[in-house]
mmCIF file of C-alpha atoms in Angstrom:
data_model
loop_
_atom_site.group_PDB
_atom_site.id
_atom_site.type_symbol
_atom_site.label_atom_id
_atom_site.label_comp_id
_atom_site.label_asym_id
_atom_site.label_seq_id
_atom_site.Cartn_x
_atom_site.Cartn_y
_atom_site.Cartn_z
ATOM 1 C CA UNK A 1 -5.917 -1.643 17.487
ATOM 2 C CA UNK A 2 -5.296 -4.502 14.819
ATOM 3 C CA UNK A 3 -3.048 -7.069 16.084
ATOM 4 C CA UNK A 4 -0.041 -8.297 14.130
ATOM 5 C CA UNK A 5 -0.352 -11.166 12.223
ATOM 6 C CA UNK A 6 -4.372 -10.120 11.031
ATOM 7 C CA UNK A 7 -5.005 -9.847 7.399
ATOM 8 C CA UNK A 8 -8.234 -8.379 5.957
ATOM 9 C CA UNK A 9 -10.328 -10.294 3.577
ATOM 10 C CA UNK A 10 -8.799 -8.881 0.523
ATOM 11 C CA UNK A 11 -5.337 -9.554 1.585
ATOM 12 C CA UNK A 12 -6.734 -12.936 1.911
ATOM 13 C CA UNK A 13 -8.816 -13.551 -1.217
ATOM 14 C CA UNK A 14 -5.095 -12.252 -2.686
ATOM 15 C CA UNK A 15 -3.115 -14.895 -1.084
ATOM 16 C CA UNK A 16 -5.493 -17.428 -1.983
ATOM 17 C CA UNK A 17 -5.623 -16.368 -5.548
ATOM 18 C CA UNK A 18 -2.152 -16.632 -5.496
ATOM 19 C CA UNK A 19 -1.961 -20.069 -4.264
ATOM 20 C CA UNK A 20 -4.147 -21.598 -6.916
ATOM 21 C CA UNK A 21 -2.578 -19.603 -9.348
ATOM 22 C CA UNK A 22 1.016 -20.948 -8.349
ATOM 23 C CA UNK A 23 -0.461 -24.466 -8.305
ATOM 24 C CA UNK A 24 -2.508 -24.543 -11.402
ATOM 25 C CA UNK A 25 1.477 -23.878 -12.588
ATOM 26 C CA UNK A 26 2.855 -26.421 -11.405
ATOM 27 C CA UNK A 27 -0.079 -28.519 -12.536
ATOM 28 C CA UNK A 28 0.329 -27.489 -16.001
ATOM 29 C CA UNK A 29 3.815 -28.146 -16.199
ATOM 30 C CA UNK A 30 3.433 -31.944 -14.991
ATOM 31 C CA UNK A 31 1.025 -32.185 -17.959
ATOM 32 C CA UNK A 32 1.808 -32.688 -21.568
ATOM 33 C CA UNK A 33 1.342 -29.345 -23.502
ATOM 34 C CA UNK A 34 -1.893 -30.371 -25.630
ATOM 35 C CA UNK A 35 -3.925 -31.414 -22.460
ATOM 36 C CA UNK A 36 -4.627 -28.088 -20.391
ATOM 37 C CA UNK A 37 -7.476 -28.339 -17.364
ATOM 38 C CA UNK A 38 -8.285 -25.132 -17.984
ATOM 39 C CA UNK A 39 -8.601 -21.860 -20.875
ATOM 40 C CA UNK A 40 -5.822 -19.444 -20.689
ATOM 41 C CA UNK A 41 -8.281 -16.786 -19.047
ATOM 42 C CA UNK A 42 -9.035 -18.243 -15.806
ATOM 43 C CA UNK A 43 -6.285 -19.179 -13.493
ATOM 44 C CA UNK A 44 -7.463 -22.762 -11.295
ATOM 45 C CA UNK A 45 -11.363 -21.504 -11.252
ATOM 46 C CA UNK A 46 -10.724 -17.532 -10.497
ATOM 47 C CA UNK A 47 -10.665 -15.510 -13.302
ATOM 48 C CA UNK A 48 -8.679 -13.147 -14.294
ATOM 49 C CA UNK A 49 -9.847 -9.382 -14.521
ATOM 50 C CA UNK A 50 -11.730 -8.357 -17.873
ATOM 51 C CA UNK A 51 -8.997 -6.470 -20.199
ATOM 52 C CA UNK A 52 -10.164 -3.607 -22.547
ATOM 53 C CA UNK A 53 -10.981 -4.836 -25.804
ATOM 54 C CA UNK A 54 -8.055 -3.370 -27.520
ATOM 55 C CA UNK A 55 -5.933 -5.287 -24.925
ATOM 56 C CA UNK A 56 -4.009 -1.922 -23.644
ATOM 57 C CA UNK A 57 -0.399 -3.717 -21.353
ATOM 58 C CA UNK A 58 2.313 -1.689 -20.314
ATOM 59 C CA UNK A 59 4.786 -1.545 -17.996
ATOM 60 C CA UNK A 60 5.352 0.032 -14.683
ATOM 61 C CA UNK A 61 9.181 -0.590 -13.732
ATOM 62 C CA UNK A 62 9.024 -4.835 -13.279
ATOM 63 C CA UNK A 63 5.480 -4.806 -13.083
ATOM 64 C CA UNK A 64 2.747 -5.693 -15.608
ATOM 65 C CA UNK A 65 0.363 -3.236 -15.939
ATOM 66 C CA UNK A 66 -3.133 -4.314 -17.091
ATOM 67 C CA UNK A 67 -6.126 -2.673 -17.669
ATOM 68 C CA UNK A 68 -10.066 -3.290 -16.868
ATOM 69 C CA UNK A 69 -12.981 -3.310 -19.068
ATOM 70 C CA UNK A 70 -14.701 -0.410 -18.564
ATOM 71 C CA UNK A 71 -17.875 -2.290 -17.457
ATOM 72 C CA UNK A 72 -15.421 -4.360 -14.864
ATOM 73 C CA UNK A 73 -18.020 -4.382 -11.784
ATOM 74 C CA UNK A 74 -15.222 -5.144 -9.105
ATOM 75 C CA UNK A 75 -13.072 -2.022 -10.099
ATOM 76 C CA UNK A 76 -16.287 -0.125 -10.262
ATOM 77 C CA UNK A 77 -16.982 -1.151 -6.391
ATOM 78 C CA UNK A 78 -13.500 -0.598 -5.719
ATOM 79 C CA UNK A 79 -12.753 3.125 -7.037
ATOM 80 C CA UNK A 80 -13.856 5.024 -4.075
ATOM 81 C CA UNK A 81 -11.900 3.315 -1.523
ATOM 82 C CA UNK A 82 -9.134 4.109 -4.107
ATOM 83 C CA UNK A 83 -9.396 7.565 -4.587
ATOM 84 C CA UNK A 84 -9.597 8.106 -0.744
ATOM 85 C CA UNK A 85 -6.267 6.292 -0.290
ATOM 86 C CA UNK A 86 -5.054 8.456 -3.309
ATOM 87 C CA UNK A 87 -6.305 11.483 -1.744
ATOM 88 C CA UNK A 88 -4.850 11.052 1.464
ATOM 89 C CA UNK A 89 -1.290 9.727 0.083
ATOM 90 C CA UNK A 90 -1.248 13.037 -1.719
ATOM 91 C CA UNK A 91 -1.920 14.734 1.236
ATOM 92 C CA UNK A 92 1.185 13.006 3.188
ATOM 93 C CA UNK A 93 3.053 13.477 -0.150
ATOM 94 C CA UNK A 94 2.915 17.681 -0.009
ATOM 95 C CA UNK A 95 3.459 17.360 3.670
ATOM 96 C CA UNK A 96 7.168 15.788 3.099
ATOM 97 C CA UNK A 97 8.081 18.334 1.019
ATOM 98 C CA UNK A 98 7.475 20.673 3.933
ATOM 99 C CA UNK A 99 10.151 19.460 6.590
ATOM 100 C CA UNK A 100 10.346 22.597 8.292
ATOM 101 C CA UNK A 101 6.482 22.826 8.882
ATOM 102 C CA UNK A 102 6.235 18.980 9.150
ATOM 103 C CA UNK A 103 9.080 17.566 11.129
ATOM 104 C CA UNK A 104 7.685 14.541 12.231
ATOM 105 C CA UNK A 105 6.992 11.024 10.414
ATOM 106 C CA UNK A 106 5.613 8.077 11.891
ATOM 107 C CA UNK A 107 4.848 4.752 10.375
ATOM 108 C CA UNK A 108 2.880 1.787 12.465
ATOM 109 C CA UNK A 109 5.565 1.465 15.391
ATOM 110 C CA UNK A 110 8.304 3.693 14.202
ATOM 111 C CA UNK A 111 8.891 7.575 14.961
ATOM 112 C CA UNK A 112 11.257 9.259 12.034
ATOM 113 C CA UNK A 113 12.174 12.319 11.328
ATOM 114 C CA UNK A 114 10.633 13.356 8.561
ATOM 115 C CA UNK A 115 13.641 13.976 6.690
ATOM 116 C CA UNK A 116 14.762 9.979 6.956
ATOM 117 C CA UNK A 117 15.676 8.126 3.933
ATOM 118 C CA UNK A 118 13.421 5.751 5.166
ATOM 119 C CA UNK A 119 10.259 7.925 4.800
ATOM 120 C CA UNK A 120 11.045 8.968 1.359
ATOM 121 C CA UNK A 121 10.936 5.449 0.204
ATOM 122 C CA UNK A 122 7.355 5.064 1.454
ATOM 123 C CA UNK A 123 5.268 8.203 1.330
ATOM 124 C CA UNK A 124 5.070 7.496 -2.820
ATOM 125 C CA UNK A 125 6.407 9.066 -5.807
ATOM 126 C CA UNK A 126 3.730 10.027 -8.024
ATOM 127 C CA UNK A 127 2.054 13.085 -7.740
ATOM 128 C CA UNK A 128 -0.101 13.480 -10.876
ATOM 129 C CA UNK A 129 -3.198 11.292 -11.759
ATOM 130 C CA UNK A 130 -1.967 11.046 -15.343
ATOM 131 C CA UNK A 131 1.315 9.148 -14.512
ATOM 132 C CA UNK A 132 2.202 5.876 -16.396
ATOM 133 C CA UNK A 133 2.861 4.426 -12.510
ATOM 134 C CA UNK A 134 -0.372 5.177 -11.326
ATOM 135 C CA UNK A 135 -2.101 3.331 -14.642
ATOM 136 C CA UNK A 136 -3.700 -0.040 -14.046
ATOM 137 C CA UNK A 137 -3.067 0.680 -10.422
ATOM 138 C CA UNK A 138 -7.079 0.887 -9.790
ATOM 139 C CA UNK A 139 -6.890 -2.756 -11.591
ATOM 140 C CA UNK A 140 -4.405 -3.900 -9.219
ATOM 141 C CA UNK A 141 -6.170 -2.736 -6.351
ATOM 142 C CA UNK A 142 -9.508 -3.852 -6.680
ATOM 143 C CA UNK A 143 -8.202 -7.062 -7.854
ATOM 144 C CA UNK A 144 -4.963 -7.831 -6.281
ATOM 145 C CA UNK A 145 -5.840 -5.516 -3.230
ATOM 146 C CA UNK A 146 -2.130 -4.317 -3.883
ATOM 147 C CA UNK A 147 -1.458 -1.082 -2.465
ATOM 148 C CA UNK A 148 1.762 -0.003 -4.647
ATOM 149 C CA UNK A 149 4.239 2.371 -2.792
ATOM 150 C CA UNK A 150 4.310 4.156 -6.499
ATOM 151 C CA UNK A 151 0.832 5.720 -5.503
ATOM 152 C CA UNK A 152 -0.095 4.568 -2.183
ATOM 153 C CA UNK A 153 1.802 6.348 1.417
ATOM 154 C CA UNK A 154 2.481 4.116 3.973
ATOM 155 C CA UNK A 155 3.719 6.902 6.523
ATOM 156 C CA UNK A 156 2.225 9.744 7.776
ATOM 157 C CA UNK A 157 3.917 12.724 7.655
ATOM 158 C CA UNK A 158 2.851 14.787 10.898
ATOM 159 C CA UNK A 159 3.397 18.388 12.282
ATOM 160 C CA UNK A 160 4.757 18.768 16.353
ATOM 161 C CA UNK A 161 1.459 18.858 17.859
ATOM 162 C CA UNK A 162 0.353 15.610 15.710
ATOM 163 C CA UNK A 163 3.379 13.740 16.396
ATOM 164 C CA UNK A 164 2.467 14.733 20.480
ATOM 165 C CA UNK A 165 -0.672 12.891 20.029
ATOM 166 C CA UNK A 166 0.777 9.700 17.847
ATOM 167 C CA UNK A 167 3.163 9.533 21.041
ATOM 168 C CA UNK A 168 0.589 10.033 23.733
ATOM 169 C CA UNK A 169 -1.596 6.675 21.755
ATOM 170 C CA UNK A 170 1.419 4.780 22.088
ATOM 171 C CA UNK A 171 1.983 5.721 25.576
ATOM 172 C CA UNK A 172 1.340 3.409 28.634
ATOM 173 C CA UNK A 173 -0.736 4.561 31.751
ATOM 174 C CA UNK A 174 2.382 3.376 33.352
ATOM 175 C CA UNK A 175 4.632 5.600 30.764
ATOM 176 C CA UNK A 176 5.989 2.668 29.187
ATOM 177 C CA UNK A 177 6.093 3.226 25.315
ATOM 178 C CA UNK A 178 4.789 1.107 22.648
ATOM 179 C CA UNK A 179 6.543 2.623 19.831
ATOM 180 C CA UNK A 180 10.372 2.676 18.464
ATOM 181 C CA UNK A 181 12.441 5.855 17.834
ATOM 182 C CA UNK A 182 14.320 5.414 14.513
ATOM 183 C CA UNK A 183 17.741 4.201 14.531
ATOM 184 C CA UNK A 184 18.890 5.795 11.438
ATOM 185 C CA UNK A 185 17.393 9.584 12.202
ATOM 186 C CA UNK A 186 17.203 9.378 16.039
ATOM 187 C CA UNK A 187 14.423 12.130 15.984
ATOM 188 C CA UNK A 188 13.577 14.083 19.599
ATOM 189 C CA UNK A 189 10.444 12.679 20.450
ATOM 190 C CA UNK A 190 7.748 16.116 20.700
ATOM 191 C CA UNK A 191 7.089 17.472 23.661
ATOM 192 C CA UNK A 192 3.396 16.902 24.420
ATOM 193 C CA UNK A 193 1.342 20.262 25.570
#
């Protein structure tokens, strides 16, 4: 069980991207215009993924969309770990819109109902692979390590017998719990057979 407060590698390498790309910022804006440390394609030392030749942008919503090279060796390593987080928040996607059959929802600590407002915020919108939302979003990922609600579930949707088990893992030898029953739904936790 990861502990709270861990962060993998990628979330990491992220972080720290983002740091010397806020600084190398600030850095250029204490320096006169004509005198740059660096060319506009690297960002303080990392660079920036390869964009297609034709230089395809767009936006998703707030968010720049950008898209690899189609030689980009990083997005290349990272598109199977994609598609099986794709795969499986399509799966928790078509179980929401089965309430009745799927009653239960559960994030890390929390135990919803699975018809809470809260869930339909995070089991992700998109359901087709052809969506403007779900282009660049390999980019993102295998860059950024940026797991986008618009594609990406972060709940899983479960039927009684599921949610039994999720409860029975969070369940002291004692019977204390180590899980929270959503305020907002106040679902009946399962009965465990």
């Amino acid at each position: 069980m990861a502990k709270r407060g861990r962060i993998s590698a990628r979330q990491r390498a992220a972080r720290e991207a983002g740091r010397r790309a806020a600084a190398a910022v600030r850095l250029a804006e204490a320096r006169p215009p004509g005198q740059r440390l660096q060319p506009q394609d690297a960002v303080a030392g990392v660079p920036r993924p390869a964009r297609a030749a034709d230089g395809v942008t767009m936006s998703a919503g707030d968010v720049a969309v950008s898209v690899c090279a189609p030689g980009c060796q990083v997005c290349a390593e990272a598109r199977e770990e994609f598609a099986a987080i794709r795969a499986a928040s399509l799966m928790q996607r078509r179980r929401f819109h089965e309430p009745d059959r799927y009653p239960y929802a559960a994030g890390k600590h929390t135990l919803h109902r699975s018809a809470c407002r809260q869930i339909e915020q995070r089991v992700g919108g998109v359901e087709g692979d052809g969506s403007p939302q779900l282009h660049g979003a390999l980019t993102r990922f295998a860059h950024d390590g940026a797991l986008s609600s618009g594609w990406a579930t972060h709940m899983r949707v479960m039927e009684p017998a599921e949610a039994a088990t999720w409860v029975k893992e969070r369940t002291g030898p004692r019977g204390g719990t180590r899980y929270r029953l959503c305020g907002i739904c106040a679902p009946v936790p399962p009965e465990s057979g």
